[in-house]
Coordinates of C-alpha atoms in Angstrom, one line a residue:
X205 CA -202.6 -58.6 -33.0
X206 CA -202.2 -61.8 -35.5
X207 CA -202.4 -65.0 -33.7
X208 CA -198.5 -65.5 -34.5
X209 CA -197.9 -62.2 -33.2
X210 CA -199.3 -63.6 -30.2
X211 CA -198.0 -66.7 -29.9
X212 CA -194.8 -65.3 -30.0
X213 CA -195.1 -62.7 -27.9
X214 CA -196.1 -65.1 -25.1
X215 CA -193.0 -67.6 -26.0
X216 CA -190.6 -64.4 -25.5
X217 CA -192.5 -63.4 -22.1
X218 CA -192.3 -67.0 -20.7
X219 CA -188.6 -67.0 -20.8
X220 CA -188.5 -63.8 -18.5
X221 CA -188.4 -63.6 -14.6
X222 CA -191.0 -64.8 -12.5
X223 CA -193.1 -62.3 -10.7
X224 CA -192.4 -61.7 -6.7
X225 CA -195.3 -64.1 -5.4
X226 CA -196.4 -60.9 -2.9
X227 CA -197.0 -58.7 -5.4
X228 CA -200.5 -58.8 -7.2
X229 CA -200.6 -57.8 -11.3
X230 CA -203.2 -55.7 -12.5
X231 CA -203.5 -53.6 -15.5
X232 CA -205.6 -50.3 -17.0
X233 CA -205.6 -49.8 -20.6
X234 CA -205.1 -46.2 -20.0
X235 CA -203.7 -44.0 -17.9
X236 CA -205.8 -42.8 -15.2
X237 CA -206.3 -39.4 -15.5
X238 CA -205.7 -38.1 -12.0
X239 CA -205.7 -39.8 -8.8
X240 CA -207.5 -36.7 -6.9
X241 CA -211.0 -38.0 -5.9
X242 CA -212.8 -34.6 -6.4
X243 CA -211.5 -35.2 -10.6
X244 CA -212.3 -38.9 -10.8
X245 CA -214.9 -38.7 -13.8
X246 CA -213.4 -42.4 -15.4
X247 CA -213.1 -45.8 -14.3
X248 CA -209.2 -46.8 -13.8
X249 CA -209.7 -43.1 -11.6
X250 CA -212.1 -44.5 -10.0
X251 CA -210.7 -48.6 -8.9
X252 CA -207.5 -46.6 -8.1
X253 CA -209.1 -44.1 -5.3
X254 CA -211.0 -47.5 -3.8
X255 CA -207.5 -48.8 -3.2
X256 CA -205.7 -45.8 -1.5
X257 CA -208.8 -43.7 -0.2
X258 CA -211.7 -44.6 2.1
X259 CA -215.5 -43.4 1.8
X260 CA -217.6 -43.3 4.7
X261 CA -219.8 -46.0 3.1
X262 CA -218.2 -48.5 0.5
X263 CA -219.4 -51.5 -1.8
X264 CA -217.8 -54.9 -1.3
X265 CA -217.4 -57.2 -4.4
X266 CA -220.8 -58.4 -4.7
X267 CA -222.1 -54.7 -4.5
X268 CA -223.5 -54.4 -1.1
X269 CA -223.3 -51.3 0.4
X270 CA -221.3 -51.9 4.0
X271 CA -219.9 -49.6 6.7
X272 CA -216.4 -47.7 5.9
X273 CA -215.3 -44.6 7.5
X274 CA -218.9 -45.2 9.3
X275 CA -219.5 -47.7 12.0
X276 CA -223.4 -47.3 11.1
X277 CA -226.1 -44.1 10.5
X278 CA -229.5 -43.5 11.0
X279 CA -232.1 -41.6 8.8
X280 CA -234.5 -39.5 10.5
X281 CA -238.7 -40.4 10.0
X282 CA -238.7 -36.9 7.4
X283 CA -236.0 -38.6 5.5
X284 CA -233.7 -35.4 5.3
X285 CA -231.5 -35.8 8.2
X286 CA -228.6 -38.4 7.8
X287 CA -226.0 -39.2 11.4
X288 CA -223.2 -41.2 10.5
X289 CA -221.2 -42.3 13.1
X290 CA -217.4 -42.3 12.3
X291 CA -214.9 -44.9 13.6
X292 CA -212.4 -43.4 15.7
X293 CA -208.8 -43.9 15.7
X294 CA -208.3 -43.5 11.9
X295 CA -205.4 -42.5 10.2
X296 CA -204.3 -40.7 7.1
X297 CA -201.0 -42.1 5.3
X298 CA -199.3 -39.6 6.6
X299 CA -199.9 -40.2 10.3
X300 CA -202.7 -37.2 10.9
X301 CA -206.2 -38.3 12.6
X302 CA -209.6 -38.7 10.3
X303 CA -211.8 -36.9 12.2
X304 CA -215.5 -36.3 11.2
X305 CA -214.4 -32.6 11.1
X306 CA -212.1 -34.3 8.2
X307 CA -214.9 -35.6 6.0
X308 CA -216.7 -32.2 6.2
X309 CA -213.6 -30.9 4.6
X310 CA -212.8 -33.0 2.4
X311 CA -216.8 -33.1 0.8
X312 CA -216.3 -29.1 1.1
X313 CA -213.5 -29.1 -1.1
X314 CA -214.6 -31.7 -3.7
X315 CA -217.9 -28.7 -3.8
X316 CA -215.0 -26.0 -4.2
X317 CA -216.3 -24.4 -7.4
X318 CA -212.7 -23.5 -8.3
X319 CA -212.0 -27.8 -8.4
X320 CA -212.4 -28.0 -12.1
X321 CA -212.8 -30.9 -13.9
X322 CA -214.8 -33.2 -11.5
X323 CA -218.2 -34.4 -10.8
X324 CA -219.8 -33.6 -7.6
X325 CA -223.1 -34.9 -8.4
X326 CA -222.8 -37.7 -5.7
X327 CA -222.7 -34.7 -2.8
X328 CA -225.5 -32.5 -4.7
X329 CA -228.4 -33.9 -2.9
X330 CA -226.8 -32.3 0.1
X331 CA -229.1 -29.1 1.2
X332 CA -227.1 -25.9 -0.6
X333 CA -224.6 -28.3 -1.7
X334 CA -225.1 -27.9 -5.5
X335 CA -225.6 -23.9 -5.1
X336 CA -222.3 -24.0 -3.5
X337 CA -220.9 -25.8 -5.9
X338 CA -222.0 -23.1 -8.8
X339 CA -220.4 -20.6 -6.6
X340 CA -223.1 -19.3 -4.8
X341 CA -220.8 -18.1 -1.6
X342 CA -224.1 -17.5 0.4
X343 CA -225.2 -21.0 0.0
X344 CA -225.2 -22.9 3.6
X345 CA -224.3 -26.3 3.0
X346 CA -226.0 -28.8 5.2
X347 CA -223.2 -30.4 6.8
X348 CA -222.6 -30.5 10.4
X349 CA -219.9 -32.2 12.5
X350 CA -221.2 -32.2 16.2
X351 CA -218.1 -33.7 17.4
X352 CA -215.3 -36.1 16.1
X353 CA -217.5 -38.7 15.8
X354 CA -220.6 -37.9 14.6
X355 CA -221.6 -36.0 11.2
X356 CA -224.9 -35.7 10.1
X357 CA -225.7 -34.7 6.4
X358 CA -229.2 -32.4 5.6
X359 CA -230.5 -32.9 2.0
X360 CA -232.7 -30.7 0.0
X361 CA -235.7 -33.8 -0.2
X362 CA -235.5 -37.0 0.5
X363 CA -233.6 -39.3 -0.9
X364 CA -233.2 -42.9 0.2
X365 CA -230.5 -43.7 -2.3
X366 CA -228.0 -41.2 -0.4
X367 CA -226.0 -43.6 1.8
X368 CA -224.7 -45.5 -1.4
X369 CA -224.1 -41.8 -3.0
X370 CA -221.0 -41.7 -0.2
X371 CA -219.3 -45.1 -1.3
X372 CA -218.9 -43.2 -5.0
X373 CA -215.0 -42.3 -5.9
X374 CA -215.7 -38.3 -6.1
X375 CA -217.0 -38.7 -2.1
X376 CA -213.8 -40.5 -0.8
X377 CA -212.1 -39.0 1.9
X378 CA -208.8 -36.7 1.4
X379 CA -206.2 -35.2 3.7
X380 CA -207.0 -31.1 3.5
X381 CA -205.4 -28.5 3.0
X382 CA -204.4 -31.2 0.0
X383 CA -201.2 -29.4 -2.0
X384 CA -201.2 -28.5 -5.4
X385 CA -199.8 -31.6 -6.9
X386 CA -201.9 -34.2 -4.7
X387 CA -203.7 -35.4 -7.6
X388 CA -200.2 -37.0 -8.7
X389 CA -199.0 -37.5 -4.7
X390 CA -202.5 -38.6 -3.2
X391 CA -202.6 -38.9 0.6
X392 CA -205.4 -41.0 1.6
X393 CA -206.4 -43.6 4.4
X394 CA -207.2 -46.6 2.7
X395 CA -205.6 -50.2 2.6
X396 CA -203.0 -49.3 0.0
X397 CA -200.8 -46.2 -0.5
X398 CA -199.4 -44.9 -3.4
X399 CA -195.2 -45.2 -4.0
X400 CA -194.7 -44.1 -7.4
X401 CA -196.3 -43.6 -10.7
X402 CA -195.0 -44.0 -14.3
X403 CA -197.3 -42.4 -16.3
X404 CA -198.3 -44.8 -19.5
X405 CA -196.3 -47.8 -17.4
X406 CA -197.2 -48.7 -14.2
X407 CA -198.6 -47.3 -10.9
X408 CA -197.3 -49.1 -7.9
X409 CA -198.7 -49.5 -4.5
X410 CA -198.0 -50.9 -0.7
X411 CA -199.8 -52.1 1.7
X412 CA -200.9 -49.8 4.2
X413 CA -199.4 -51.7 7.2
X414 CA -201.7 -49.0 9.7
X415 CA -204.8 -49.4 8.5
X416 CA -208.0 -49.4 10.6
X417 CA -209.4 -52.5 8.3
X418 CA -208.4 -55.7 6.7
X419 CA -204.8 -55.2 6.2
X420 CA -204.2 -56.4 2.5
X421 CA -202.5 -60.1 2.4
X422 CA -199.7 -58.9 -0.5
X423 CA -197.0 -56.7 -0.1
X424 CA -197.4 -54.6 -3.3
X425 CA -200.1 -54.2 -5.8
X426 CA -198.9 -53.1 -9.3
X427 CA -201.2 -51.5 -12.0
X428 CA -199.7 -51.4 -15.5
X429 CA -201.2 -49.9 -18.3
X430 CA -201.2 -52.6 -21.5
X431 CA -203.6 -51.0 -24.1
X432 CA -204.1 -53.9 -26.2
X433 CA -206.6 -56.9 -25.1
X434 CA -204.5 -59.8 -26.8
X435 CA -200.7 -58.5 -25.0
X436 CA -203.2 -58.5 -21.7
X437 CA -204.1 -62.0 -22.3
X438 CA -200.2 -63.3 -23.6
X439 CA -199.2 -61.5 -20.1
X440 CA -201.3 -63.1 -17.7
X441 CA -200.8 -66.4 -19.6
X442 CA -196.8 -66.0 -19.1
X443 CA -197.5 -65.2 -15.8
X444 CA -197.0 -61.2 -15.7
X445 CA -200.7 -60.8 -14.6
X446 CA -202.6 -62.2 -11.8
X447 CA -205.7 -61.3 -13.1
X448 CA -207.3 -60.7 -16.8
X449 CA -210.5 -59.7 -18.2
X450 CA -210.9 -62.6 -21.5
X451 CA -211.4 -60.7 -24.8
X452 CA -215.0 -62.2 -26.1
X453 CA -213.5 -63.2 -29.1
X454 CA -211.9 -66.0 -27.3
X455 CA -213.8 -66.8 -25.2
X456 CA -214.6 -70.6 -26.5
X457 CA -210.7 -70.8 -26.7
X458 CA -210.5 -70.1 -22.9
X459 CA -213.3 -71.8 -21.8
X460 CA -211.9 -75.1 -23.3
X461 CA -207.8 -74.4 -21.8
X462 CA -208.4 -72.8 -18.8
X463 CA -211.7 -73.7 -17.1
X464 CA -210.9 -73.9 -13.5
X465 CA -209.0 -70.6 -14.1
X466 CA -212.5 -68.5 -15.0
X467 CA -214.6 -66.4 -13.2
X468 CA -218.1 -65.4 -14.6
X469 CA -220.5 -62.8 -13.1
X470 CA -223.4 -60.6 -14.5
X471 CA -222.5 -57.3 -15.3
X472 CA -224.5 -54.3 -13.8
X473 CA -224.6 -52.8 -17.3
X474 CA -227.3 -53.0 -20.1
X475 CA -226.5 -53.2 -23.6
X476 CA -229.2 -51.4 -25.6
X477 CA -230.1 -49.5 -28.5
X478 CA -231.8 -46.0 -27.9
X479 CA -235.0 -45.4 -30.0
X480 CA -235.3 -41.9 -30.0
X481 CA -238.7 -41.2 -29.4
X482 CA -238.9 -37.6 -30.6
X483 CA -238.0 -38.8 -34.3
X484 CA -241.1 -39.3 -37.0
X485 CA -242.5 -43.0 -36.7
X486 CA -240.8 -44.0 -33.6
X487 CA -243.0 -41.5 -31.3
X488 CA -245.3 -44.5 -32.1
X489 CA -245.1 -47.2 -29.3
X490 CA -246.5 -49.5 -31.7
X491 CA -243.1 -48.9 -33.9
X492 CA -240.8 -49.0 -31.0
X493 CA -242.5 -52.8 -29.9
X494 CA -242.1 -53.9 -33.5
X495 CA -238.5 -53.0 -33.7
X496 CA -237.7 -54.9 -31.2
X497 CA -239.6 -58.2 -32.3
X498 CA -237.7 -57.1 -35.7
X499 CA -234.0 -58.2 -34.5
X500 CA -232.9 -61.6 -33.6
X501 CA -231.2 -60.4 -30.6
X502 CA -230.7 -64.3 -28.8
X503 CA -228.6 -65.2 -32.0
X504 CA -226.4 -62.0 -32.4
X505 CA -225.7 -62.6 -28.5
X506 CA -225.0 -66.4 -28.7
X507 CA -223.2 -65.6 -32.7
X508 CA -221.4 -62.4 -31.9
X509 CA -220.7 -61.8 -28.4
X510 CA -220.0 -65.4 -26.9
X511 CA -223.2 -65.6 -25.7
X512 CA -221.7 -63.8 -22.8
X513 CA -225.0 -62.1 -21.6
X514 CA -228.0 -62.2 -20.2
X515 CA -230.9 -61.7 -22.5
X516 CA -232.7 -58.1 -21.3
X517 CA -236.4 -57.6 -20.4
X518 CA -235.8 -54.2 -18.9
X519 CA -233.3 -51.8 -17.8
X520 CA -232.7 -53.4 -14.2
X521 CA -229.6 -55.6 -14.7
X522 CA -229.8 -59.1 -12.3
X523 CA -228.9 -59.2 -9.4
X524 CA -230.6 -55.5 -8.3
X525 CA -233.8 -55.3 -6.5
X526 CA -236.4 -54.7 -8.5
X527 CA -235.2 -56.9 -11.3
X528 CA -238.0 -59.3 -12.5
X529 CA -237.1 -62.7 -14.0
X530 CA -240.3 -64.0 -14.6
X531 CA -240.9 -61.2 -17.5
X532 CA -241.0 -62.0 -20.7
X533 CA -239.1 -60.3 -23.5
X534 CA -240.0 -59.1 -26.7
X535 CA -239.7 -62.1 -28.8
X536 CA -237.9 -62.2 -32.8
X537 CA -240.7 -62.8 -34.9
X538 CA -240.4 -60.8 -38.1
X539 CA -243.9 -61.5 -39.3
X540 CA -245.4 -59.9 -35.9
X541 CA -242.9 -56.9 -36.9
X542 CA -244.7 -56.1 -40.2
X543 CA -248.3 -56.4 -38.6
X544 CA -247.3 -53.9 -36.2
X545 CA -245.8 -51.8 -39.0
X546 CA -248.8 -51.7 -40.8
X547 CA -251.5 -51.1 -38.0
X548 CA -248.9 -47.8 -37.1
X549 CA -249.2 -46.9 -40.9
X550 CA -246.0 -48.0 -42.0
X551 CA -246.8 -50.9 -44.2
X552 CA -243.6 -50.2 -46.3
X553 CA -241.3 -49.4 -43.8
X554 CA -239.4 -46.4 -43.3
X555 CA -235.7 -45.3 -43.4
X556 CA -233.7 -44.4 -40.2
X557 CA -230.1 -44.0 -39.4
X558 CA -228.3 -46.6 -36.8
X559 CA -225.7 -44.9 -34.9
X560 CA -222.7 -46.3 -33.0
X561 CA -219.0 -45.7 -31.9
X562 CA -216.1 -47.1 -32.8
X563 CA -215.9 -50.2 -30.7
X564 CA -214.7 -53.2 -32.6
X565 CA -217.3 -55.6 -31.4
X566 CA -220.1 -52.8 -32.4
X567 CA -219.5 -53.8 -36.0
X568 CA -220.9 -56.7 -36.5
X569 CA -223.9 -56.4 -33.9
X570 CA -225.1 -53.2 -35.9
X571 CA -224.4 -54.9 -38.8
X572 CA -226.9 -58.4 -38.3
X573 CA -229.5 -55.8 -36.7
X574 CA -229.6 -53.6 -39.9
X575 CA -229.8 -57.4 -41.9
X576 CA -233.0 -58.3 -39.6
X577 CA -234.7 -54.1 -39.9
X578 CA -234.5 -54.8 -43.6
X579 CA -236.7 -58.2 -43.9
X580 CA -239.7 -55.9 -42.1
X581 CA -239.0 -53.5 -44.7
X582 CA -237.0 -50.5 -42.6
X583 CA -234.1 -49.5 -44.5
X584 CA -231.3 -48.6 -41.2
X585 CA -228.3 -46.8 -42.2
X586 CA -225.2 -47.3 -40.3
X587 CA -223.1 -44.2 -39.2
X588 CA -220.0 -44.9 -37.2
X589 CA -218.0 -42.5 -35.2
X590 CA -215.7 -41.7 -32.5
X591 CA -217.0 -42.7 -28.8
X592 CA -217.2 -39.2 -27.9
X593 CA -218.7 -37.9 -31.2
X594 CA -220.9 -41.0 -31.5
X595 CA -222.3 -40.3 -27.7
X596 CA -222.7 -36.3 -28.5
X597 CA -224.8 -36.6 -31.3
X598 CA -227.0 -38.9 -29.3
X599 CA -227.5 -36.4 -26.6
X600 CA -228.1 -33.5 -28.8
X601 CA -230.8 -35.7 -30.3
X602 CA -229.3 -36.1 -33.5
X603 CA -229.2 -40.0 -33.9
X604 CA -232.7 -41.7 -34.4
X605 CA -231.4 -45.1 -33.1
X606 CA -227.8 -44.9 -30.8
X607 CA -225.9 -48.6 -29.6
X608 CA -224.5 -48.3 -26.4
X609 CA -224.4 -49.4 -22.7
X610 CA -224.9 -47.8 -19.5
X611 CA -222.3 -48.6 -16.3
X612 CA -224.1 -48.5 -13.4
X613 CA -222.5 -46.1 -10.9
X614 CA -223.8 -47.7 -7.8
X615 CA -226.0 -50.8 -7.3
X616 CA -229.6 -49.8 -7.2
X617 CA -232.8 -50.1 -9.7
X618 CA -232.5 -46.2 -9.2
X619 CA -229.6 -45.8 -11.1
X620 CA -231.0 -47.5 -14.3
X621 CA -234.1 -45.6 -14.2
X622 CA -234.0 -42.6 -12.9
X623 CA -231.0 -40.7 -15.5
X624 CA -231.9 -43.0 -18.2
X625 CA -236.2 -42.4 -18.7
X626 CA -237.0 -39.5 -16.4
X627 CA -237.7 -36.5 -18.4
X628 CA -235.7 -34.5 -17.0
X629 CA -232.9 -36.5 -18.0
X630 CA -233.6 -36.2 -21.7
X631 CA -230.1 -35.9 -23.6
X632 CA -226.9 -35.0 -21.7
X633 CA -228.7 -36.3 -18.3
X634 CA -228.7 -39.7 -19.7
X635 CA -231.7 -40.3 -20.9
X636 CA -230.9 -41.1 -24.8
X637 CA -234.4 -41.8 -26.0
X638 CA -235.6 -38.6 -24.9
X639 CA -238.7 -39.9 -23.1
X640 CA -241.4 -38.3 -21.4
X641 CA -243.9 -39.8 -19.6
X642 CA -245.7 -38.1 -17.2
X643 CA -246.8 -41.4 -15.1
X644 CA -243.0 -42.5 -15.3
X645 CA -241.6 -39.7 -13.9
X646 CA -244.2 -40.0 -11.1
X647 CA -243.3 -43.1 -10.2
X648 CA -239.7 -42.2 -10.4
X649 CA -240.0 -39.8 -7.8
X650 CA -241.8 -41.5 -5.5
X651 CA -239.3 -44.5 -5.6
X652 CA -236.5 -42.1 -5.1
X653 CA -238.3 -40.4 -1.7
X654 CA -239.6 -42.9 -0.2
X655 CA -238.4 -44.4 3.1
X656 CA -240.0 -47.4 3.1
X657 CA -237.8 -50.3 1.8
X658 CA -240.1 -52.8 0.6
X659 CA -242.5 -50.0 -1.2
X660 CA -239.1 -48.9 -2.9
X661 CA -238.8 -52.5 -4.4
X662 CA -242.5 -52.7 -5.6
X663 CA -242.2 -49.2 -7.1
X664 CA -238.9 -49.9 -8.7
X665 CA -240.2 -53.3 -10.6
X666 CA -243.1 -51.4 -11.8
X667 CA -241.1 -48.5 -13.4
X668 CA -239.2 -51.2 -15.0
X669 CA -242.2 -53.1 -16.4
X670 CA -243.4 -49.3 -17.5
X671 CA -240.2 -49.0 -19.3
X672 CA -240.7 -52.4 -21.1
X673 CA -243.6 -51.8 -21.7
X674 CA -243.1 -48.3 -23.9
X675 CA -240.1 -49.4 -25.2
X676 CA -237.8 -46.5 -25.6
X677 CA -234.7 -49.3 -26.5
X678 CA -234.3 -52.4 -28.1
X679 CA -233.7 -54.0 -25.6
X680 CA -230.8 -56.5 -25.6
X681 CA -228.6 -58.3 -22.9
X682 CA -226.6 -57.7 -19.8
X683 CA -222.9 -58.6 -20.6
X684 CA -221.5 -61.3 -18.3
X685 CA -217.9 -60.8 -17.2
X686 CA -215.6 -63.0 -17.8
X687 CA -212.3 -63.0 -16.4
X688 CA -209.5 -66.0 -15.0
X689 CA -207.4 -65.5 -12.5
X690 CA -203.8 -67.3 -12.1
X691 CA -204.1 -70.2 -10.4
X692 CA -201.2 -69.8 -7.9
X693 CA -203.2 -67.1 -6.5
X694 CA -206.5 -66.6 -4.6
X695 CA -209.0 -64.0 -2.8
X696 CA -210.1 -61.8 -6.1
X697 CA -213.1 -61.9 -7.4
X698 CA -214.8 -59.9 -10.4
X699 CA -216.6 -56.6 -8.3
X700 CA -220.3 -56.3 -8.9
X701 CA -219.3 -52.2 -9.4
X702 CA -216.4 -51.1 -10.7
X703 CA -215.2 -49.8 -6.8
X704 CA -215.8 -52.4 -5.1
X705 CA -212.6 -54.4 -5.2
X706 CA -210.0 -53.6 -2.9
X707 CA -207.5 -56.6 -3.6
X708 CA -207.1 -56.8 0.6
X709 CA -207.4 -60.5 0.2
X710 CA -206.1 -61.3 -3.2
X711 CA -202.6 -63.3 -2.2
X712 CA -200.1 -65.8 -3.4
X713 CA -201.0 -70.0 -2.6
X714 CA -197.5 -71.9 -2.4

């Protein structure tokens, strides 16, 4: 949208009615595409479910895995045998107990191989759970519900990531049998309940005035769906919206009008570009080490994205365990480049293709690293498509360098390594640089099994030095969010993952 566009789009919203001070504004810029946990696959899905569902663990906003549905649990000394103990006296919205008899339901149908069109992956390390799942009727799944308090999980190996698995969206807890329209009527337990939904308009919720936990401080929380970044921003500065994300493009603009108003916090999300290591030179980790001393990565950050971010030595984002600060990144220094170059026999360079979607700030990054490949001699073509054509090629192997990001899906160094360089990740699993490295994937699996704590740490900041050091990405930065929130309002703050903001103590400040 022009800047007068915008101007005047905000002078015609100020003149409009205030908002009711207990109701909270959010928005989506989509629709969410169904509001059954066992189809969440997206992330307005998946900040919606928080909101009206429960899990039996959950994520508060700084990404710490706390009790939900479950008081506590205890792993056994084998590592396979999870007891959670569930809190009694729980309520569905409409009035029936949550039992622990509930949950095993509820994870039974999300595994219902006739649910199509979700992701179960969360429940998979389950023992049988994943057979079932595939429709193996024979499979026994390892879930046992002793009595109305207790259930206690059996997985396939150990797996000491598993407790944070529970808090995702597609493990929230439902109200079974659920009817054949519950993914647009959702009956859940959580701190909010759903009263009506306008698809492409707005979803609007109430407080659940029965819940077991923190009853939210505002009456109604109301999700609208604005698609455009620039209306978001003219809303929330007429008032309309209690929160908004700030587009990077102004972000000096903000910065300078509305300082006290901002909230900044490091996303759990790597921006990177995939070197596929399969393709010609770059199976040469000499090649892949010059490419990224070839681009000037701190200037297209601080030129071309705000210098929102965090400059990346690694995969592990800050603020997980096992990220290392005291590493030191590959540095821009073009001459070292073309040494490198030569010593891996490539004294003239070589040509590649750079791949990336359609995102509008891609543009420009792709463009200033496809200036800085060309002074060491390596002539990048750009091809641009669709996100989803853009992502499909990658997987299928088909791009020789791939610009993109990776969401974490729960806050762990697990999650960053694990589907993104273990072999048998290599395309559609997540790992875009299809690498293989037989001493990685060792220490992959031993950081996933283990049940020691502390030895998980160690392992997981050696697997990310590992990573560094065979450099399967350029690596580049860890976007920092940046969002304000109205000043007449308090008690939100930007999640650490994307579920774990239940706006219980967002409210209005007279």
């Amino acid at each position: 949208m022009p800047r007068l566009q915008y101007l005047a789009l905000l002078g015609l919203l100020a003149c409009t009615a205030p908002e009711n001070p207990r109701t909270l504004n959010y928005y989506f810029y989509y629709d969410p595409r169904s509001l059954d946990p066992a189809l969440s696959t997206d992330v307005p899905t998946g900040e919606v479910i928080t909101t009206l569902f429960d899990n039996v663990t959950q994520f508060d906003a700084d990404g710490h895995l706390q009790p939900g549905l479950a008081t506590r649990w205890e792993n056994d000394p084998s590592g396979l045998h999870y007891t959670f103990h569930i809190r009694s006296g729980v309520q569905f919205h409409n009035g029936r107990p949550l039992t622990a008899a509930s949950i095993r339901d509820s994870y039974l149908r999300a595994l219902d191989p006739k649910l199509k069109g979700g992701r179960a992956w969360p429940l998979f390390p389950i023992a049988g759970a994943k057979a079932h799942s595939a429709g193996d009727s024979t499979a026994r799944v390892g879930i046992a519900v002793p009595d109305d308090t207790t259930l206690v999980l059996t997985l396939e190996a150990p797996l000491n990531i598993f407790p944070k698995l529970l808090a995702m969206p597609v493990t929230a807890i439902v109200a079974t049998p659920a009817a054949a329209d519950f993914d647009q009527h959702p009956i859940g337990s959580g701190p909010w309940r759903l009263v009506r939904w306008n698809h492409d308009d707005a979803l609007v919720l109430a407080r659940n005035e029965h819940y077991w936990g923190k009853i939210p401080d505002a009456d109604t929380l109301r999700i609208r769906i604005i698609p455009e970044a620039l209306t978001q921003a003219a809303e929330y500065e007429s008032g309309h919206l209690t929160v908004v994300e700030v587009p990077f493009g102004e972000t000096r603009l903000w910065e300078k009008r509305r300082p006290a108003e901002l909230q900044r916090r490091s996303a759990l999300r790597p921006l990177y570009v995939a070197i596929n290591t399969t393709h010609g030179p770059l199976k040469d980790v000499r090649v892949r080490q010059a490419l990224n001393h070839a681009i000037d990565i701190p200037t297209i950050l601080a030129n071309l994205a705000g210098g929102r971010g965090s400059l990346a030595a690694g995969s592990v984002p800050p603020g997980i365990e096992g990220y290392d600060s005291t590493r030191v990144r590959y540095a821009y220094d073009s001459a070292l480049a073309r040494r490198m170059l030569a010593e891996a026999g490539y004294p003239n360079g070589f040509s590649i293709k750079l791949w990336r979607s359609a995102r509008p700030e891609y543009a420009r990054i792709v463009q200033a690293m496809q200036q800085d490949l060309a002074a060491v001699g390596i002539n990048a073509e750009i091809v641009q498509r669709d996100a989803s054509s853009a992502r499909s090629a990658a997987r299928k192997g088909e791009a020789d360098l791939f610009l993109t990001d990776w969401y974490g899906d729960y806050p762990d160094a697990e999650n960053f390594n694990y589907p993104l360089f273990y072999s048998g990740n290599r395309g559609p699993g997540g790992n875009l640089a299809f690498l293989a490295d037989s001493g990685l994937d060792s220490l992959i699996l031993r950081a996933r099994s283990t049940v020691d704590s502390i030895e998980k740490v160690r392992l997981d900041r050696i697997i990310d030095q590992r990573v560094f050091d065979l450099a399967p990405w350029i690596f580049c930065w860890f976007p920092v969010d940046l969002w304000a929130q109205r000043p007449e309002y308090t008690g939100w703050r930007i999640p650490a993952i994307f579920n774990g903001q239940r706006w219980q103590n967002a409210h209005h400040t007279p």
